Amino acid sequence: MSDFVCHLKQYRLAKGLTQEQLAAQVGVRRETIMRLEKAQYNPSLKLAVDIARAVEAPIEDIFQFD
């Protein structure tokens, strides 16, 4: 099984967003963002795309499977 690596926190902070603000932008709860940042949750493709758009970063730089 592949290891999931998430670099969301660095991109979120670079945009000056809190977890709550990003969650509101993409339509999820803050807990979902928190779990993503800890690599405890694999996002759906739609959520991954929405997050990448919100933080203006390539999806493959934010979410990686090793």
mmCIF file of the C-alpha atoms, coordinates in Angstrom:
data_MODEL
# 
_entry.id   MODEL 
# 
loop_
_atom_site.group_PDB 
_atom_site.id 
_atom_site.type_symbol 
_atom_site.label_atom_id 
_atom_site.label_alt_id 
_atom_site.label_comp_id 
_atom_site.label_asym_id 
_atom_site.label_entity_id 
_atom_site.label_seq_id 
_atom_site.pdbx_PDB_ins_code 
_atom_site.Cartn_x 
_atom_site.Cartn_y 
_atom_site.Cartn_z 
_atom_site.occupancy 
_atom_site.B_iso_or_equiv 
_atom_site.pdbx_formal_charge 
_atom_site.auth_seq_id 
_atom_site.auth_comp_id 
_atom_site.auth_asym_id 
_atom_site.auth_atom_id 
_atom_site.pdbx_PDB_model_num 
ATOM 1  C CA . MET A 1 1  ? 0.000   0.000  0.000  1.00 0.00 ? 1  MET A CA 1 
ATOM 2  C CA . SER A 1 2  ? 1.260   3.490  -0.862 1.00 0.00 ? 2  SER A CA 1 
ATOM 3  C CA . ASP A 1 3  ? 2.013   6.090  1.768  1.00 0.00 ? 3  ASP A CA 1 
ATOM 4  C CA . PHE A 1 4  ? -0.027  9.267  1.483  1.00 0.00 ? 4  PHE A CA 1 
ATOM 5  C CA . VAL A 1 5  ? 1.906   12.525 1.868  1.00 0.00 ? 5  VAL A CA 1 
ATOM 6  C CA . CYS A 1 6  ? 0.106   15.831 2.151  1.00 0.00 ? 6  CYS A CA 1 
ATOM 7  C CA . HIS A 1 7  ? 1.803   19.228 1.885  1.00 0.00 ? 7  HIS A CA 1 
ATOM 8  C CA . LEU A 1 8  ? -1.409  21.171 2.317  1.00 0.00 ? 8  LEU A CA 1 
ATOM 9  C CA . LYS A 1 9  ? -0.407  23.034 5.468  1.00 0.00 ? 9  LYS A CA 1 
ATOM 10 C CA . GLN A 1 10 ? 2.524   24.842 3.860  1.00 0.00 ? 10 GLN A CA 1 
ATOM 11 C CA . TYR A 1 11 ? 0.369   25.943 0.910  1.00 0.00 ? 11 TYR A CA 1 
ATOM 12 C CA . ARG A 1 12 ? -2.509  26.992 3.173  1.00 0.00 ? 12 ARG A CA 1 
ATOM 13 C CA . LEU A 1 13 ? -0.218  29.061 5.367  1.00 0.00 ? 13 LEU A CA 1 
ATOM 14 C CA . ALA A 1 14 ? 1.448   30.645 2.337  1.00 0.00 ? 14 ALA A CA 1 
ATOM 15 C CA . LYS A 1 15 ? -2.007  31.880 1.262  1.00 0.00 ? 15 LYS A CA 1 
ATOM 16 C CA . GLY A 1 16 ? -2.641  33.220 4.777  1.00 0.00 ? 16 GLY A CA 1 
ATOM 17 C CA . LEU A 1 17 ? -5.636  30.945 5.345  1.00 0.00 ? 17 LEU A CA 1 
ATOM 18 C CA . THR A 1 18 ? -6.734  29.312 8.569  1.00 0.00 ? 18 THR A CA 1 
ATOM 19 C CA . GLN A 1 19 ? -8.046  25.760 8.531  1.00 0.00 ? 19 GLN A CA 1 
ATOM 20 C CA . GLU A 1 20 ? -11.545 27.156 9.054  1.00 0.00 ? 20 GLU A CA 1 
ATOM 21 C CA . GLN A 1 21 ? -11.254 29.589 6.158  1.00 0.00 ? 21 GLN A CA 1 
ATOM 22 C CA . LEU A 1 22 ? -10.025 26.921 3.761  1.00 0.00 ? 22 LEU A CA 1 
ATOM 23 C CA . ALA A 1 23 ? -12.699 24.507 4.940  1.00 0.00 ? 23 ALA A CA 1 
ATOM 24 C CA . ALA A 1 24 ? -15.393 27.109 4.270  1.00 0.00 ? 24 ALA A CA 1 
ATOM 25 C CA . GLN A 1 25 ? -14.000 27.799 0.786  1.00 0.00 ? 25 GLN A CA 1 
ATOM 26 C CA . VAL A 1 26 ? -14.087 24.145 -0.237 1.00 0.00 ? 26 VAL A CA 1 
ATOM 27 C CA . GLY A 1 27 ? -17.257 23.146 1.625  1.00 0.00 ? 27 GLY A CA 1 
ATOM 28 C CA . VAL A 1 28 ? -15.943 20.806 4.320  1.00 0.00 ? 28 VAL A CA 1 
ATOM 29 C CA . ARG A 1 29 ? -15.509 20.911 8.086  1.00 0.00 ? 29 ARG A CA 1 
ATOM 30 C CA . ARG A 1 30 ? -12.309 22.195 9.691  1.00 0.00 ? 30 ARG A CA 1 
ATOM 31 C CA . GLU A 1 31 ? -11.698 18.692 11.018 1.00 0.00 ? 31 GLU A CA 1 
ATOM 32 C CA . THR A 1 32 ? -11.409 17.423 7.444  1.00 0.00 ? 32 THR A CA 1 
ATOM 33 C CA . ILE A 1 33 ? -8.659  19.934 6.697  1.00 0.00 ? 33 ILE A CA 1 
ATOM 34 C CA . MET A 1 34 ? -6.925  19.009 9.948  1.00 0.00 ? 34 MET A CA 1 
ATOM 35 C CA . ARG A 1 35 ? -7.032  15.291 9.067  1.00 0.00 ? 35 ARG A CA 1 
ATOM 36 C CA . LEU A 1 36 ? -5.755  15.997 5.557  1.00 0.00 ? 36 LEU A CA 1 
ATOM 37 C CA . GLU A 1 37 ? -2.813  17.967 6.924  1.00 0.00 ? 37 GLU A CA 1 
ATOM 38 C CA . LYS A 1 38 ? -1.943  15.060 9.195  1.00 0.00 ? 38 LYS A CA 1 
ATOM 39 C CA . ALA A 1 39 ? -2.261  12.640 6.235  1.00 0.00 ? 39 ALA A CA 1 
ATOM 40 C CA . GLN A 1 40 ? -5.023  10.786 8.088  1.00 0.00 ? 40 GLN A CA 1 
ATOM 41 C CA . TYR A 1 41 ? -7.575  11.204 5.301  1.00 0.00 ? 41 TYR A CA 1 
ATOM 42 C CA . ASN A 1 42 ? -7.432  10.618 1.559  1.00 0.00 ? 42 ASN A CA 1 
ATOM 43 C CA . PRO A 1 43 ? -9.461  13.281 -0.253 1.00 0.00 ? 43 PRO A CA 1 
ATOM 44 C CA . SER A 1 44 ? -11.872 12.624 -3.077 1.00 0.00 ? 44 SER A CA 1 
ATOM 45 C CA . LEU A 1 45 ? -10.726 13.867 -6.445 1.00 0.00 ? 45 LEU A CA 1 
ATOM 46 C CA . LYS A 1 46 ? -13.248 16.719 -6.298 1.00 0.00 ? 46 LYS A CA 1 
ATOM 47 C CA . LEU A 1 47 ? -12.038 17.839 -2.873 1.00 0.00 ? 47 LEU A CA 1 
ATOM 48 C CA . ALA A 1 48 ? -8.390  17.630 -3.942 1.00 0.00 ? 48 ALA A CA 1 
ATOM 49 C CA . VAL A 1 49 ? -9.117  19.771 -7.012 1.00 0.00 ? 49 VAL A CA 1 
ATOM 50 C CA . ASP A 1 50 ? -11.112 22.293 -4.967 1.00 0.00 ? 50 ASP A CA 1 
ATOM 51 C CA . ILE A 1 51 ? -8.285  22.585 -2.434 1.00 0.00 ? 51 ILE A CA 1 
ATOM 52 C CA . ALA A 1 52 ? -5.642  22.968 -5.138 1.00 0.00 ? 52 ALA A CA 1 
ATOM 53 C CA . ARG A 1 53 ? -7.668  25.784 -6.693 1.00 0.00 ? 53 ARG A CA 1 
ATOM 54 C CA . ALA A 1 54 ? -8.202  27.470 -3.316 1.00 0.00 ? 54 ALA A CA 1 
ATOM 55 C CA . VAL A 1 55 ? -4.486  27.519 -2.466 1.00 0.00 ? 55 VAL A CA 1 
ATOM 56 C CA . GLU A 1 56 ? -3.455  28.095 -6.107 1.00 0.00 ? 56 GLU A CA 1 
ATOM 57 C CA . ALA A 1 57 ? -1.025  25.179 -6.244 1.00 0.00 ? 57 ALA A CA 1 
ATOM 58 C CA . PRO A 1 58 ? -0.669  22.125 -8.467 1.00 0.00 ? 58 PRO A CA 1 
ATOM 59 C CA . ILE A 1 59 ? -2.639  19.215 -7.089 1.00 0.00 ? 59 ILE A CA 1 
ATOM 60 C CA . GLU A 1 60 ? 0.341   16.873 -7.529 1.00 0.00 ? 60 GLU A CA 1 
ATOM 61 C CA . ASP A 1 61 ? 2.478   19.133 -5.311 1.00 0.00 ? 61 ASP A CA 1 
ATOM 62 C CA . ILE A 1 62 ? -0.069  19.117 -2.492 1.00 0.00 ? 62 ILE A CA 1 
ATOM 63 C CA . PHE A 1 63 ? -1.087  15.465 -2.500 1.00 0.00 ? 63 PHE A CA 1 
ATOM 64 C CA . GLN A 1 64 ? 1.417   12.699 -3.149 1.00 0.00 ? 64 GLN A CA 1 
ATOM 65 C CA . PHE A 1 65 ? 1.415   8.950  -2.887 1.00 0.00 ? 65 PHE A CA 1 
ATOM 66 C CA . ASP A 1 66 ? 4.830   7.378  -2.363 1.00 0.00 ? 66 ASP A CA 1 
# 
